[in-house]
XYZ file of C-alpha atoms in Angstrom:
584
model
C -140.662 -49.521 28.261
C -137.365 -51.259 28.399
C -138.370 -53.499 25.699
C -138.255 -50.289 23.517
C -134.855 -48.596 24.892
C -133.307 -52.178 24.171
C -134.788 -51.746 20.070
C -133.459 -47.891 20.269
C -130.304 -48.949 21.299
C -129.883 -51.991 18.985
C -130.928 -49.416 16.018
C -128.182 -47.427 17.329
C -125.205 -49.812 17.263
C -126.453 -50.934 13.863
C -126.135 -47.405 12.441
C -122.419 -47.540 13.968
C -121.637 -50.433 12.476
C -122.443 -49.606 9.465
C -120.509 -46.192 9.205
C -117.836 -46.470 6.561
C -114.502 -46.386 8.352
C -113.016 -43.615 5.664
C -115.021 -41.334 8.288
C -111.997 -41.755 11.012
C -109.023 -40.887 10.868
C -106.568 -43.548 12.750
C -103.449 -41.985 15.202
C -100.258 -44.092 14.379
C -101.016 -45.334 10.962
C -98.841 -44.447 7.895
C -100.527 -42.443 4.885
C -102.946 -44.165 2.656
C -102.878 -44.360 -1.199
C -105.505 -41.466 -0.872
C -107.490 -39.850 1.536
C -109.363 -36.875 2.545
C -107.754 -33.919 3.334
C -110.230 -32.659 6.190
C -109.020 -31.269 9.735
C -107.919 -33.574 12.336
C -110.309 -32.522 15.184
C -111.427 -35.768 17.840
C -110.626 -37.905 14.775
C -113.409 -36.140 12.814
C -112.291 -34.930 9.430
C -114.535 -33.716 5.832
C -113.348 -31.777 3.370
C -114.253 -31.344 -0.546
C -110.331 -31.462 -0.849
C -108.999 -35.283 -1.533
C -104.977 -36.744 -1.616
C -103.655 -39.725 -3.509
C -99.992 -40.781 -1.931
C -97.290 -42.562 -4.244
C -95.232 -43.949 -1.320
C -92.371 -45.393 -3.974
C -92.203 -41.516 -4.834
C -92.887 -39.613 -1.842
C -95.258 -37.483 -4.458
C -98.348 -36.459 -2.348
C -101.020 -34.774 -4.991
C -103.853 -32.848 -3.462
C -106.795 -32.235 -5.673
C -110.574 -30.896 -4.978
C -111.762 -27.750 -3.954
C -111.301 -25.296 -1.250
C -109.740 -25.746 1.790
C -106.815 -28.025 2.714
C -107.861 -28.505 6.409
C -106.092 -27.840 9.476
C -102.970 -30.338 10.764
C -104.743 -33.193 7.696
C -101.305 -34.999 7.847
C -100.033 -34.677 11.369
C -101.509 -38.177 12.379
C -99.056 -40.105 9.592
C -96.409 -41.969 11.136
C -94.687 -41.784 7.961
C -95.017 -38.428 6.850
C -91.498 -37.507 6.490
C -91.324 -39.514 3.693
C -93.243 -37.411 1.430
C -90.770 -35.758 -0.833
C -93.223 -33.431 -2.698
C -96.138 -31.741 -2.495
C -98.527 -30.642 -5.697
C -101.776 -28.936 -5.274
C -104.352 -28.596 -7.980
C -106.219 -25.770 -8.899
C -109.362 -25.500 -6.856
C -107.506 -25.192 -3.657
C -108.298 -21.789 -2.445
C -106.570 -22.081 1.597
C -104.319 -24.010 2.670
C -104.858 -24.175 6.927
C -102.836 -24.030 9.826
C -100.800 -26.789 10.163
C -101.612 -28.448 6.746
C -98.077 -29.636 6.196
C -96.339 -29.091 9.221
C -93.964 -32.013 9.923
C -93.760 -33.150 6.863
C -89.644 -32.801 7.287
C -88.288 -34.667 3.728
C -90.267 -32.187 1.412
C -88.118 -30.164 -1.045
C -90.331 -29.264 -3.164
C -93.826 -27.740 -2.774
C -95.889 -26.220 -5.666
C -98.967 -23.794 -5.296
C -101.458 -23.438 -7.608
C -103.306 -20.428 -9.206
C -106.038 -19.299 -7.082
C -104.691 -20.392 -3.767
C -105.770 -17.168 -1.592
C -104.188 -18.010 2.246
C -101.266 -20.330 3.044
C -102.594 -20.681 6.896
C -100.252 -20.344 10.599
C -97.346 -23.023 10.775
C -98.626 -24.658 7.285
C -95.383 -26.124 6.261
C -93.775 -25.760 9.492
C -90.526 -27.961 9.949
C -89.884 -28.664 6.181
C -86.400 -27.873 6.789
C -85.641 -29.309 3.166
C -87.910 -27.164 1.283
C -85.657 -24.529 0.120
C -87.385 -22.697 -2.601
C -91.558 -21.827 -3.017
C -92.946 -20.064 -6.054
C -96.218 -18.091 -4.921
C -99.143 -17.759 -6.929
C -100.355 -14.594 -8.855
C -103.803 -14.641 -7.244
C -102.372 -15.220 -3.305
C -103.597 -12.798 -0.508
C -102.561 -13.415 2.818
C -99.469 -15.518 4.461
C -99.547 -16.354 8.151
C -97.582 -16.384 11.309
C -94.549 -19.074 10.870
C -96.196 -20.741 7.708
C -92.841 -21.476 6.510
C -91.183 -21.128 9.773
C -87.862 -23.668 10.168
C -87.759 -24.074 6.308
C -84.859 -23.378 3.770
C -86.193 -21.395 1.559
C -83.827 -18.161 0.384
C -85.336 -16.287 -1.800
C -88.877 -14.434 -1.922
C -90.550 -13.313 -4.795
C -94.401 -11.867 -3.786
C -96.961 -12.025 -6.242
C -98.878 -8.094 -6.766
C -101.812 -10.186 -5.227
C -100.537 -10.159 -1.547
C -102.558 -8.309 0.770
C -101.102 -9.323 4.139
C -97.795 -10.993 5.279
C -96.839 -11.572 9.145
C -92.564 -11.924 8.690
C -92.261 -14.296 11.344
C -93.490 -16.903 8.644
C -90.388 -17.074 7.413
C -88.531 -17.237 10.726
C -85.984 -19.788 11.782
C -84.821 -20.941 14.840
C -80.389 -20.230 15.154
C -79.018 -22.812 12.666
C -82.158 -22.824 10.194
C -81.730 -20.890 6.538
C -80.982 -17.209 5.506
C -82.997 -15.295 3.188
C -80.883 -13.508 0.488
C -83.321 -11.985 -1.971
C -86.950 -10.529 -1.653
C -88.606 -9.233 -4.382
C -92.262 -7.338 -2.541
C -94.883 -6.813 -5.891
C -97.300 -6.070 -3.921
C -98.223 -2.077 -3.691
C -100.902 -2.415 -1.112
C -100.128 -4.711 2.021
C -100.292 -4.800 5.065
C -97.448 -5.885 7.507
C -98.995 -8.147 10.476
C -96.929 -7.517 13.687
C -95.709 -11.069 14.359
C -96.856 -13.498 16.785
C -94.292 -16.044 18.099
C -92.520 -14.156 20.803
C -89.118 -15.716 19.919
C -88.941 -15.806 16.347
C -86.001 -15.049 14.085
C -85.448 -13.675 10.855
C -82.431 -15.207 9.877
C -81.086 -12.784 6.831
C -78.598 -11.158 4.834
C -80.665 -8.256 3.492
C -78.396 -5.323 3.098
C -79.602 -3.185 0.149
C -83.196 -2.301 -0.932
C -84.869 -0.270 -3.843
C -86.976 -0.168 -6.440
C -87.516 -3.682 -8.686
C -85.370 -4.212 -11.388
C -82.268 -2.537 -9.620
C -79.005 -4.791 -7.816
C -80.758 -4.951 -4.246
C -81.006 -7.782 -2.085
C -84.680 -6.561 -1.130
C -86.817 -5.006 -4.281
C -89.931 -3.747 -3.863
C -92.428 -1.569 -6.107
C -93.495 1.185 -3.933
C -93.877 3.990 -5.822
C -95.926 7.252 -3.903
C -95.708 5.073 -0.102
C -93.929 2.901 2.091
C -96.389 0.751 3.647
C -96.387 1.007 7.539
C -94.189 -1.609 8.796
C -92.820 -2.117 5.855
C -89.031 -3.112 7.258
C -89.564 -3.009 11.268
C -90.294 -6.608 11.536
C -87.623 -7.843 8.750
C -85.503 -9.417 11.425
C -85.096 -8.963 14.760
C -82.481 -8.013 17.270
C -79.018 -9.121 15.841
C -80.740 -10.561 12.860
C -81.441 -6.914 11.281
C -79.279 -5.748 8.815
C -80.463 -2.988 6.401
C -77.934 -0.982 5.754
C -78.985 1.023 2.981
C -82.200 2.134 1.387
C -83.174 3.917 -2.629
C -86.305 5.443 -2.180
C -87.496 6.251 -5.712
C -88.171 10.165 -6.325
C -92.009 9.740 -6.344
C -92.453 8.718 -2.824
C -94.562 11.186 -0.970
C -95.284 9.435 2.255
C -93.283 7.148 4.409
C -95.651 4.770 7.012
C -95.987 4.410 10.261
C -92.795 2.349 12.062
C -91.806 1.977 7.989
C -88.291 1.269 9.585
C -88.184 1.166 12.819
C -85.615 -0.864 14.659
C -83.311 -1.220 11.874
C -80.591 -0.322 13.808
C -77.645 -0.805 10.641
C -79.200 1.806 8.484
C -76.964 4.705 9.081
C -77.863 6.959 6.359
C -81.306 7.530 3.516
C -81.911 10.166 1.231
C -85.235 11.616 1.060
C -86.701 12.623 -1.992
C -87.438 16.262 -2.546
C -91.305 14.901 -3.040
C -91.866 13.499 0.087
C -94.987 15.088 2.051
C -95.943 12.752 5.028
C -93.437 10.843 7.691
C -96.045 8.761 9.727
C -95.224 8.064 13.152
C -92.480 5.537 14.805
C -91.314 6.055 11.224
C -87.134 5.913 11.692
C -87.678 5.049 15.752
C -84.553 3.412 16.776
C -82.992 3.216 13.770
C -79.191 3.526 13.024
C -79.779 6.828 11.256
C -76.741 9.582 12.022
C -77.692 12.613 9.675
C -81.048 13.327 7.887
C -82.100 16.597 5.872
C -86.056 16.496 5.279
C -86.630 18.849 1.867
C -89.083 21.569 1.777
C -91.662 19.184 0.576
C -91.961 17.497 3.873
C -95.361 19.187 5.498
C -95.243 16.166 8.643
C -93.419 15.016 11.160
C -94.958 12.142 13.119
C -94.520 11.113 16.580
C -90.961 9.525 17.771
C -90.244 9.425 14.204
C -86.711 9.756 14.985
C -86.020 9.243 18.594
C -84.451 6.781 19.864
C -81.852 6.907 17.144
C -78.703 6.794 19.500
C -76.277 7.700 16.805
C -78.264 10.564 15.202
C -76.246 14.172 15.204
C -78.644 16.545 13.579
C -81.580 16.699 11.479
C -81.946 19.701 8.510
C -85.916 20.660 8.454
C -86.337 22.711 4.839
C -89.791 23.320 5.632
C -90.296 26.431 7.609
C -93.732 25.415 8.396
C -93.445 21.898 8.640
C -95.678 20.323 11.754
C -93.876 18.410 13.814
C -95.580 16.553 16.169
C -95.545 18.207 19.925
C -98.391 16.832 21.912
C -96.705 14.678 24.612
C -93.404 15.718 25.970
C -92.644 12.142 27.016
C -92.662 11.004 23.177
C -89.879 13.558 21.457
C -90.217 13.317 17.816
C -86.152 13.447 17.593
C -83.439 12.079 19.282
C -82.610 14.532 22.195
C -78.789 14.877 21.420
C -79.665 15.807 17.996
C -79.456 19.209 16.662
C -82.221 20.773 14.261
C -81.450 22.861 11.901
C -84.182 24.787 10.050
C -85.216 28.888 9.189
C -85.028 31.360 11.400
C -88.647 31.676 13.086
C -89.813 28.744 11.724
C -91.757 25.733 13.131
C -88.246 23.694 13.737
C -86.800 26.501 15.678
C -89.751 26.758 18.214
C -89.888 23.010 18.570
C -86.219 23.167 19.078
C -86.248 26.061 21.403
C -89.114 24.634 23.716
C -87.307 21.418 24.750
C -83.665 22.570 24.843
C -82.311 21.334 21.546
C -79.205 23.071 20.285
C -80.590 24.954 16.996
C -78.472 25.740 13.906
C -80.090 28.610 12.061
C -80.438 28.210 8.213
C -80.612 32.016 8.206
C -84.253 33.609 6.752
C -86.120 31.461 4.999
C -85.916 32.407 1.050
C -89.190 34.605 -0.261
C -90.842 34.285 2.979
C -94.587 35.825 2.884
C -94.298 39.762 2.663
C -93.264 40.251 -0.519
C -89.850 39.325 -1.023
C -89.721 37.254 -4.103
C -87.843 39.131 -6.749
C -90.262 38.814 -9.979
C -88.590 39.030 -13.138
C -90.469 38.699 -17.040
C -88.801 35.519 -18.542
C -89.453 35.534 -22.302
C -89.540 31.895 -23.481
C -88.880 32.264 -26.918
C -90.805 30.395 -29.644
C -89.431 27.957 -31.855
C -89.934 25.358 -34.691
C -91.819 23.302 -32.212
C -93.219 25.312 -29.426
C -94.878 27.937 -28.625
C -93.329 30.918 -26.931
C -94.314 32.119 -23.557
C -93.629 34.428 -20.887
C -93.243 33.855 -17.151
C -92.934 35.506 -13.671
C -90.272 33.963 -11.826
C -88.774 34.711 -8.612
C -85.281 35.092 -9.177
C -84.541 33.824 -5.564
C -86.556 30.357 -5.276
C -87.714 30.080 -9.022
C -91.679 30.147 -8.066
C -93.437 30.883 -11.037
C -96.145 33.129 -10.755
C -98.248 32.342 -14.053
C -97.797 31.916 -17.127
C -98.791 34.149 -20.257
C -99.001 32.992 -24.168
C -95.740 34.700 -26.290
C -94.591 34.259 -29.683
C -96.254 31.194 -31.608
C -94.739 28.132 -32.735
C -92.909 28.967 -36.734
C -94.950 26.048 -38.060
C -94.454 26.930 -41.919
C -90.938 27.186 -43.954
C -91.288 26.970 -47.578
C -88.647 27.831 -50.522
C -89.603 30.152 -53.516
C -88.943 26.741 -55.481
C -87.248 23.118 -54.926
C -85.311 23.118 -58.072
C -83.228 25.025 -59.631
C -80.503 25.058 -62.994
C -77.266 25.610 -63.089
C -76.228 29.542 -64.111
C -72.777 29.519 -63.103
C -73.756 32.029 -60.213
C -74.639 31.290 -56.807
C -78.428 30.468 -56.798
C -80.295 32.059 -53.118
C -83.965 31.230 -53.545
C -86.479 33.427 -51.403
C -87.337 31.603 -47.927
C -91.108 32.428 -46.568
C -91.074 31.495 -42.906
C -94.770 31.748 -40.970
C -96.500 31.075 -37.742
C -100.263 31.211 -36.781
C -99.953 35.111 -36.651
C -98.444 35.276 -40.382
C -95.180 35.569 -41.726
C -92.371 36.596 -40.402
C -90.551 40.088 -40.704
C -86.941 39.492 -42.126
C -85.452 40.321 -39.478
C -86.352 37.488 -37.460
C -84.064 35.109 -38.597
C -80.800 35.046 -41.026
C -80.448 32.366 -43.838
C -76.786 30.985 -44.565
C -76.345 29.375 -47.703
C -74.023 26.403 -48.831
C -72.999 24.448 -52.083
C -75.345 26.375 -53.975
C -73.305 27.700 -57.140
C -72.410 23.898 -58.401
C -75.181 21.165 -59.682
C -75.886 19.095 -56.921
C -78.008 19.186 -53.904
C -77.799 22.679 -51.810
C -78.890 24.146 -48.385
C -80.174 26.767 -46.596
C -79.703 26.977 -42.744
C -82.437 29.431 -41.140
C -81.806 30.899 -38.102
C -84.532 32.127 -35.545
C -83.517 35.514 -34.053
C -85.025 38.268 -31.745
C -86.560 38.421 -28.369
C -89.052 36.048 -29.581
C -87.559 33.423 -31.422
C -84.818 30.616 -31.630
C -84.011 27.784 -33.230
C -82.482 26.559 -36.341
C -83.759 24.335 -39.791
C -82.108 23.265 -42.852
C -83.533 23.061 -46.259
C -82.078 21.275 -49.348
C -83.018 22.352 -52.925
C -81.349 20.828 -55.961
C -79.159 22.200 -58.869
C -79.644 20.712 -61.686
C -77.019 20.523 -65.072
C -77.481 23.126 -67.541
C -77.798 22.261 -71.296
C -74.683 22.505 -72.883
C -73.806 25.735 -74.712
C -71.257 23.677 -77.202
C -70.700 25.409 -80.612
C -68.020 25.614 -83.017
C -67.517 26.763 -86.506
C -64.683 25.413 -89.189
C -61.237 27.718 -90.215
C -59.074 27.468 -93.392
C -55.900 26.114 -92.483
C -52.791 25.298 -94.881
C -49.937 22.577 -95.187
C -47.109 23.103 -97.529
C -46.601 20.532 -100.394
C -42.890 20.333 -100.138
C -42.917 19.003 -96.231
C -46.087 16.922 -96.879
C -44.357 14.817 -99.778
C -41.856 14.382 -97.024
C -43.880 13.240 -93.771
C -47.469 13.311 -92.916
C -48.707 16.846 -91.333
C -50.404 17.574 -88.049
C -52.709 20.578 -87.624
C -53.752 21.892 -83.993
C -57.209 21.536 -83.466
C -57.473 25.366 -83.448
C -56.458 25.476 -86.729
C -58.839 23.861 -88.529
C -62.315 25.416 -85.946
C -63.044 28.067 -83.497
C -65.731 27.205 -80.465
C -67.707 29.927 -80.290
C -68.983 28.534 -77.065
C -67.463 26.359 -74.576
C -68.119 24.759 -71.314
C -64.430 23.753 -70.839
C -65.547 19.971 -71.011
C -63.783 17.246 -73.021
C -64.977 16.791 -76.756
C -65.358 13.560 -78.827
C -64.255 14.133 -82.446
C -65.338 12.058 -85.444
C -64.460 12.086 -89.072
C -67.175 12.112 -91.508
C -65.347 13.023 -95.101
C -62.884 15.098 -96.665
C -63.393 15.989 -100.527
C -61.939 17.870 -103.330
C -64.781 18.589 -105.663
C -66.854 15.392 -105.647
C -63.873 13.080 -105.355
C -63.418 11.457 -101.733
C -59.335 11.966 -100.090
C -60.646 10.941 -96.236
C -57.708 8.208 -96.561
C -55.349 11.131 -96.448
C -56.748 12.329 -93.512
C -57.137 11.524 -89.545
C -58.433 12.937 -86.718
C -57.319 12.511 -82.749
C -61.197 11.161 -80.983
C -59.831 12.743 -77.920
C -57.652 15.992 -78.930
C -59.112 16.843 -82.538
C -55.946 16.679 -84.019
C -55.857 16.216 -87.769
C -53.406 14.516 -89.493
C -52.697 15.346 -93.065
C -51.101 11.524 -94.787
C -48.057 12.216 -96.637
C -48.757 11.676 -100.403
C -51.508 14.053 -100.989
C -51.431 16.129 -104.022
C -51.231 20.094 -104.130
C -55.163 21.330 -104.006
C -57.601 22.836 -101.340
C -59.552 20.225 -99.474
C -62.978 20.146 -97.586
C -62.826 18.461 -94.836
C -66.323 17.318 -92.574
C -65.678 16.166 -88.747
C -68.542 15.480 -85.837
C -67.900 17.202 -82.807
C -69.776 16.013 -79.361
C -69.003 18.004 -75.897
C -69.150 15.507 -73.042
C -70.016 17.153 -70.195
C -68.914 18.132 -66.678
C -70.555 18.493 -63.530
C -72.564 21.937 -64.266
C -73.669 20.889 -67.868
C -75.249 17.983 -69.957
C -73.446 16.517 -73.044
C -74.285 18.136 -76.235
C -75.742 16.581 -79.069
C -73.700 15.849 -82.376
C -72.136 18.768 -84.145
C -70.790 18.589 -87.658
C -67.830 21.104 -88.668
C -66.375 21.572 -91.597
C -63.371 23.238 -92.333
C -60.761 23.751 -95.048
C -56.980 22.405 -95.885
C -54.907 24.205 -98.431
C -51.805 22.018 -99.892
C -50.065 24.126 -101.715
């Protein structure tokens, strides 16, 4: 028997020795040019996610899969040397503790489907002043980044859950300037440490894309506990909030204890405010619109500073189930309808009540219907409407007048008469044309070539609006004629000087567009024998000239006469003239 518990035990010490010694990880020894990165646990560590260390660098790369386990570096004596931290894909959690200690990083980067950055996991990197979060990460714990330097937030859409307190400092440690929240559905972890701070400077917040020091992109709810843990004690300093107009429901301790912010505006939207949802808040004034159906519990006590509180809603439920837990400051007054849900709350537990008079169209048949004729147009439809002339209700809606979809001209183009030219218009909708009197039409620059217009003008109880239409005016052919007069020149002044003769003298136009003329000389003959050396003609003013020298006799004289033009007509083609000179 003890011959065999002496070859069981020898079996067992040679199994020992022969473990490799990358299966221990060694207290007081400084990091390794690579390594596992499993959790340190009674020296026991495994993990499918590996390191290699560049000591000359202080670059530690971490590459594998899954998880980086929990507190894998806090054994290094010589851990604060690492300067930066990169982390391959394949990493999906980084655990508590992972980095914590590691107090000469500055620079950490996270890759693309990283899903948790665990409790305290870069704890005491005071240097590490800026991180850059991953589109696919879900969940940041209690004091991840607690002690650190970074300043500025930016939260992927990802993020499903966020404890603040990762991001708190002990007094002396960072400030956070800027947070930009992407995420629409998260939840805010109440935080753990007992002590932490928030050290900030978070003044402003609104919607992204606006100047706010916090920007988030909220757009129908504010998550619960969406601000009450964003610093703590002195450290909170919200003063002012933009809640965008679509927000219809404000959470549950939203922003509770934020005791700078003195004043919000609440959209007109806004249906639900959950409980706790302003509690001790800095708040002095609020008016709640008619929108606002809910009032949750303590949703504005404890506000020290607040004076009164307009309710718009005259049956708005406020919460009134313990008496111990008022849902408003006590020293507040309400204000609200007479008879209406904020009165009786108000007038049950001693509040001073400012009457808003009778609420507007209350039920019994006081709105004041009137028939509102929405008229049709080039565009639209027409349609009619019941609307309370008090509160604007409308109380349906019935089809009018239909849209004028068709205007058409009797024609597009049109020539120049001299008169002013005021083509038929045909205007239609679904229902068939419309009577004249409908609409007017104005007309302008519509006697001259060019291009013209007619302005139409919707009229009547059931339609408005205005259009233009253009048509053109074209030139007219040119009316040009002429015909050639006898005119005569006296011998004795002609063997003297040469003779001028008026261009009326020698032709009539029998038609004339008043345009300028272009006058050529084709021959001038007595008999069959050629004289045009003894005459001229002005191109421009159809004066002829008559040359000294020529001999008593009567003369036939040929010209070519072209009208140029104007704005209302066309040039005319060639005309030949002929007319007669008598020397005698």
């Amino acid at each position: 028997m003890k011959k065999r518990l002496r070859v069981l035990l020898v079996a067992v010490l040679l199994v020992i020795a022969l473990m490799p010694m990358s299966a221990k990880k060694t207290y007081a020894q400084n990091l390794p040019t690579s390594g596992n990165c499993g959790t340190l646990l009674d020296d026991v560590y495994g993990s499918n996610a590996t390191f290699t260390y560049a000591s000359d660098t202080g670059v530690l790369t971490i590459s594998g899969s899954g998880e980086i386990g929990s507190r894998a570096f806090e054994s290094y004596t010589d851990k604060a040397q690492v300067k930066k931290i990169i982390i391959g894909e394949g990493i999906t959690a980084i655990s508590a503790n992972a980095f914590a200690g590691l107090t000469g990083v500055t620079e950490a980067s996270l890759p693309e489907g990283l899903l948790t950055i665990g409790e305290m996991a870069f704890y005491n990197c005071f240097d590490l002043d800026a991180i850059e979060f991953p589109d696919t990460l879900e969940e940041i714990e209690t004091q991840a980044f607690y002690n650190d330097g970074i300043s500025e937030l930016d939260f992927p859409a990802s993020l499903k859950r966020l404890n603040w307190d990762a991001f708190g400092a002990e007094t002396g440690y960072g400030s956070i300037t800027k947070v930009i929240m992407r995420s629409t559905e998260i939840e805010f972890a109440q935080p753990t440490a007992t002590s932490y701070k928030i050290p900030n400077s978070l003044n402003t917040a609104g919607p992204i894309g606006g100047d706010y020091d916090y920007q988030f992109a909220w757009t129908t709810e504010i998550p619960a506990q969406a601000f009450a843990y964003l610093g703590v004690g002195e450290n909170r300093y919200l003063t002012s909030i933009i809640l965008p107009d679509t927000i219809t429901e404000i959470g549950a301790s939203a922003f509770s204890g934020q005791y700078n912010l003195d004043s919000i505006t609440i959209p007109n939207g806004l249906k639900t405010i959950e409980d706790y949802a302003f509690y001790r808040t800095g708040l002095t004034e609020v008016s709640l619109p008619a929108s606002v159906e809910k009032i949750g519990r303590q949703s504005f006590n404890a506000c020290d500073n607040l004076t009164k509180v307009t309710i718009w809603n005259a049956d708005c439920d406020i919460y009134d189930v313990y008496t111990n837990e008022m849902t408003i400051a006590s020293q507040a007054t309400i204000a609200g309808y007479e008879d209406s849900t904020a009165q009786v709350y108000a007038e049950k537990y001693d509040y001073t009540f400012d009457s808003l008079g009778e609420e507007p169209c209350s039920a019994g048949g006081e709105h004041d219907w009137q028939l509102v004729n929405h008229k049709a147009t080039f565009t639209d439809n027409g349609y009619q409407e019941c609307i309370c002339s008090k509160c604007g209700k409308s109380d349906g809606i019935a089809i009018g007048a239909l849209a004028v979809t068709i205007t058409s001209l009797e024609q597009n183009s049109y020539v120049y008469t001299g008169k002013a030219i005021t083509p038929n218009v045909t205007l239609a909708n679904a229902d068939g044309v419309l009577a004249d009197n409908n609409y007017t039409l104005r007309y302008e620059n519509n006697l001259n070539a060019g291009t013209a217009k007619v302005t139409i003008t919707l009229q009547g109880d059931n339609f408005t609006g205005r259009k233009t239409l253009t048509f053109k005016i074209t030139k007219a052919v040119n009316p040009f004629g002429a015909k050639g007069k006898t005119a005569s020149v006296k011998y004795k002044k002609l063997k003297k000087k040469n003779q001028t003769l008026s261009v009326s003298k020698v032709m009539t136009f029998t038609k004339d567009a008043k345009d300028t003329k272009n006058y050529t000389l084709v021959s001038a003959k007595k008999g069959s024998k050629s004289f045009k050396k003894y005459f001229k003609i002005n191109k421009t003013t159809g004066k002829v000239t008559v040359v000294k020298g020529l001999k008593k006799g009567t003369y036939k004289v040929k010209i070519k006469v072209k009208a140029l033009g104007n704005k209302n007509y066309k040039s005319s083609t060639d005309m030949g003239v002929t007319f007669t000179v008598k020397v005698k």
